Amino acid sequence: MSHRTAVRLLSAILPLSAVLVALPAAHAERVVSRDATGDASRFVESDLAVPEPVEPEFVVAPEHEAIDITRTVVDHRAARLRVTVGYRNLSRNFHHTQFVRVRTPDKKFDIMVERLGGPAFPLLVAGRGNLVGCVGMDASVDPSTDRIALTVPTSCLEDPRWVSVGVGAFGMNRREMAADPENFEVFIDDANALGPFKDEDLRMGPKVHRG
C-alpha cells in the first residue's frame, strides 16, 4: 500500500459527517470498556490493478498486537475529560494514530493522537474540520503498561454535561514503510466493535455524565 492510499484510508475512516452509532446511556462519570483481544484488522487491497481510489477491505489479524485495543477508560470530571486506551503491546516501530471521537449534547469533536514511536501529539477538530486551539490538552504514552492517555480540558469541549466517546487506532510499521513505501501493511481496530473493521463510522460508547 502506498502512503497516499493509507492517508486516504484514514480520511475514509473518519468521515466528518458520518452517522453515529448510539448505545444505551450510563449515568456515571467513569466508564470502563473492554475490547476483545485479537480483533485488530489488516487492510487488504484485493486487486492492485484497480485504479485508485479503492474500497477498503479488512480481515481480522489475530496475531497483530501493536494496534489491538484491549481496554478503554473514559473519566469525565468537572474540569477535564480523560480517555485512557490500553493495547496488547505498544511498539516503538509503529506510526500510530489514535483517534477519539467525542459527542456532546450539542457538538462532535475529533481528537487525533499521533505517535511516531516516541511522544504523542494531540490535535482537536470540531464539527466539519475546524481546528480548535486547546490550552492544557495533553497526550502521554506509557510503554510499561501499553497505554496512551489523552486529557482534554472540558472548556475546550464547551463544558458538556455528558459525552459519548468512540476510540479507534490506525497504524503502519515504520521499518516496512521505509523499506518499501509502495508495499506495507496497515492495521486498524475499533475499541467498541468485534470482528473485522468495516468501512463505517466509529462505534460510540455510552453517555458519561460530568462528575
Coordinates of C-alpha atoms in Angstrom, one line a residue:
M1 CA 0.0 0.0 0.0
S2 CA 1.3 3.5 -0.9
H3 CA 1.4 6.3 1.6
R4 CA -1.3 8.2 -0.4
T5 CA -3.6 5.2 -0.1
A6 CA -3.0 5.0 3.7
V7 CA -3.8 8.7 4.1
R8 CA -7.0 8.4 2.0
L9 CA -8.0 5.3 4.0
L10 CA -7.7 7.2 7.3
S11 CA -9.8 10.0 5.8
A12 CA -12.5 7.5 4.9
I13 CA -12.4 6.0 8.4
L14 CA -13.1 9.4 10.0
P15 CA -15.8 11.0 7.8
L16 CA -16.7 14.4 9.1
S17 CA -20.4 13.9 8.6
A18 CA -20.9 10.2 9.3
V19 CA -23.9 8.8 11.2
L20 CA -23.1 8.0 14.9
V21 CA -24.0 4.6 16.4
A22 CA -25.6 5.2 19.7
L23 CA -25.6 2.8 22.6
P24 CA -27.7 2.8 25.9
A25 CA -26.9 5.6 28.3
A26 CA -25.0 5.1 31.5
H27 CA -25.3 7.5 34.4
A28 CA -21.7 7.6 35.7
E29 CA -18.6 9.8 35.5
R30 CA -16.2 7.0 34.7
V31 CA -16.8 4.1 32.3
V32 CA -14.5 1.2 31.6
S33 CA -15.0 -0.7 28.3
R34 CA -13.1 -3.9 27.3
D35 CA -12.4 -4.9 23.7
A36 CA -11.7 -8.5 22.6
T37 CA -8.1 -9.5 22.2
G38 CA -7.1 -10.4 18.7
D39 CA -9.7 -8.5 16.8
A40 CA -7.4 -5.9 15.1
S41 CA -7.8 -5.9 11.3
R42 CA -5.4 -5.7 8.4
F43 CA -6.1 -3.7 5.3
V44 CA -6.1 -5.8 2.1
E45 CA -6.0 -4.5 -1.4
S46 CA -7.9 -7.2 -3.3
D47 CA -6.8 -6.1 -6.8
L48 CA -3.8 -3.9 -7.2
A49 CA -4.7 -3.4 -10.9
V50 CA -7.9 -1.5 -10.0
P51 CA -7.3 2.3 -10.4
E52 CA -7.3 4.3 -7.2
P53 CA -9.3 5.0 -5.1
V54 CA -10.1 1.5 -4.0
E55 CA -12.7 0.5 -1.5
P56 CA -11.2 -0.5 1.9
E57 CA -11.3 -4.2 2.7
F58 CA -10.3 -5.7 6.0
V59 CA -9.6 -9.1 7.5
V60 CA -9.0 -10.0 11.2
A61 CA -5.3 -10.2 12.1
P62 CA -5.3 -12.0 15.5
E63 CA -1.5 -12.2 15.6
H64 CA -1.2 -8.5 15.4
E65 CA -0.6 -6.7 18.7
A66 CA 0.5 -3.0 18.3
I67 CA -2.9 -1.6 17.2
D68 CA -5.0 -4.1 19.1
I69 CA -7.1 -2.2 21.7
T70 CA -8.0 -4.1 24.8
R71 CA -9.4 -1.6 27.3
T72 CA -10.7 2.0 27.3
V73 CA -11.4 4.2 30.3
V74 CA -13.5 7.4 30.0
D75 CA -13.2 9.6 33.0
H76 CA -15.4 12.7 32.8
R77 CA -14.6 15.2 35.5
A78 CA -15.7 18.8 36.1
A79 CA -12.6 20.4 34.6
R80 CA -11.3 17.7 32.2
L81 CA -12.1 14.6 30.2
R82 CA -9.5 11.8 30.3
V83 CA -9.5 8.9 27.9
T84 CA -7.0 6.1 28.6
V85 CA -6.6 3.4 25.9
G86 CA -4.8 0.1 26.6
Y87 CA -3.2 -2.0 23.9
R88 CA -1.9 -5.6 23.7
N89 CA 1.7 -4.4 23.0
L90 CA 2.6 -0.9 22.0
S91 CA 5.5 -0.9 19.6
R92 CA 8.0 2.0 19.0
N93 CA 8.3 0.8 15.5
F94 CA 4.8 1.8 14.6
H95 CA 3.5 5.0 13.1
H96 CA 0.5 5.0 15.4
T97 CA -2.6 7.2 15.1
Q98 CA -5.2 7.0 17.9
F99 CA -8.5 8.7 17.0
V100 CA -11.0 9.7 19.7
R101 CA -14.5 10.9 18.7
V102 CA -16.3 12.9 21.4
R103 CA -20.0 13.5 21.0
T104 CA -21.7 16.1 23.3
P105 CA -25.3 17.2 23.5
D106 CA -24.5 19.9 21.0
K107 CA -21.4 19.0 19.0
K108 CA -19.0 16.5 17.8
F109 CA -15.2 16.7 18.3
D110 CA -12.5 14.5 16.7
I111 CA -9.1 14.2 18.5
M112 CA -6.2 12.7 16.7
V113 CA -3.2 11.5 18.7
E114 CA -0.2 10.9 16.5
R115 CA 2.7 8.8 17.8
L116 CA 5.8 8.2 15.7
G117 CA 7.5 5.8 18.1
G118 CA 8.1 8.4 20.8
P119 CA 5.9 11.1 22.4
A120 CA 2.3 11.5 21.4
F121 CA 0.9 14.7 19.8
P122 CA -2.9 15.5 20.1
L123 CA -4.9 17.6 17.6
L124 CA -8.5 18.7 18.3
V125 CA -11.0 19.2 15.4
A126 CA -14.6 20.4 15.9
G127 CA -17.6 20.0 13.6
R128 CA -16.7 19.9 9.9
G129 CA -13.0 20.1 10.2
N130 CA -12.4 23.3 12.3
L131 CA -9.1 23.1 14.3
V132 CA -9.6 24.1 17.9
G133 CA -6.8 25.6 20.0
C134 CA -6.9 23.9 23.4
V135 CA -4.5 25.0 26.1
G136 CA -3.9 22.2 28.5
M137 CA -4.7 19.3 26.1
D138 CA -2.1 16.6 26.5
A139 CA -1.4 13.0 25.5
S140 CA 1.1 10.6 27.1
V141 CA 2.4 7.2 26.3
D142 CA 3.3 4.6 28.9
P143 CA 5.1 1.7 27.3
S144 CA 5.4 -0.2 30.6
T145 CA 1.6 -0.6 30.7
D146 CA 0.9 -0.3 26.9
R147 CA -1.4 2.7 27.4
I148 CA -2.0 6.0 25.7
A149 CA -3.7 8.6 27.9
L150 CA -5.5 11.7 26.5
T151 CA -6.5 14.6 28.7
V152 CA -8.8 17.4 27.3
P153 CA -10.0 20.4 29.4
T154 CA -13.8 20.3 29.3
S155 CA -13.7 24.0 28.5
C156 CA -12.3 23.0 25.0
L157 CA -15.5 20.9 24.6
E158 CA -17.8 23.7 25.7
D159 CA -18.3 22.2 29.1
P160 CA -20.8 19.4 28.2
R161 CA -23.0 17.8 30.8
W162 CA -22.2 14.4 29.2
V163 CA -20.0 12.9 26.5
S164 CA -20.2 9.7 24.4
V165 CA -16.8 8.5 23.2
G166 CA -15.6 6.3 20.3
V167 CA -12.0 5.2 20.0
G168 CA -10.0 3.6 17.2
A169 CA -6.4 3.0 16.3
F170 CA -4.7 3.0 12.9
G171 CA -1.0 2.2 12.2
M172 CA 1.8 1.0 10.0
N173 CA 5.2 -0.4 10.7
R174 CA 7.7 2.4 10.1
R175 CA 10.5 -0.1 9.1
E176 CA 8.3 -1.7 6.5
M177 CA 7.3 1.8 5.2
A178 CA 10.9 2.8 4.9
A179 CA 12.0 -0.4 3.2
D180 CA 9.2 -0.4 0.6
P181 CA 6.9 2.7 0.5
E182 CA 4.6 1.1 -2.0
N183 CA 4.1 -2.2 -0.2
F184 CA 3.4 -2.2 3.6
E185 CA 0.7 -3.5 5.8
V186 CA -1.9 -1.2 7.5
F187 CA -3.7 -2.3 10.7
I188 CA -6.8 -0.8 12.4
D189 CA -9.0 -1.5 15.4
D190 CA -12.3 -0.1 16.8
A191 CA -12.5 -0.2 20.6
N192 CA -16.2 -0.8 20.6
A193 CA -16.6 -3.3 17.8
L194 CA -15.8 -7.0 17.3
G195 CA -14.7 -8.8 14.2
P196 CA -13.0 -7.2 11.1
F197 CA -13.2 -3.5 10.8
K198 CA -15.9 -2.2 8.5
D199 CA -15.7 1.0 6.4
E200 CA -18.1 2.9 8.6
D201 CA -18.1 5.4 11.4
L202 CA -16.6 4.5 14.9
R203 CA -19.0 2.8 17.3
M204 CA -19.7 5.1 20.2
G205 CA -19.7 4.2 23.8
P206 CA -22.4 5.1 26.4
K207 CA -23.1 8.6 27.8
V208 CA -20.7 9.5 30.6
H209 CA -22.0 12.3 32.7
R210 CA -19.9 15.0 34.1
G211 CA -18.8 14.3 37.7

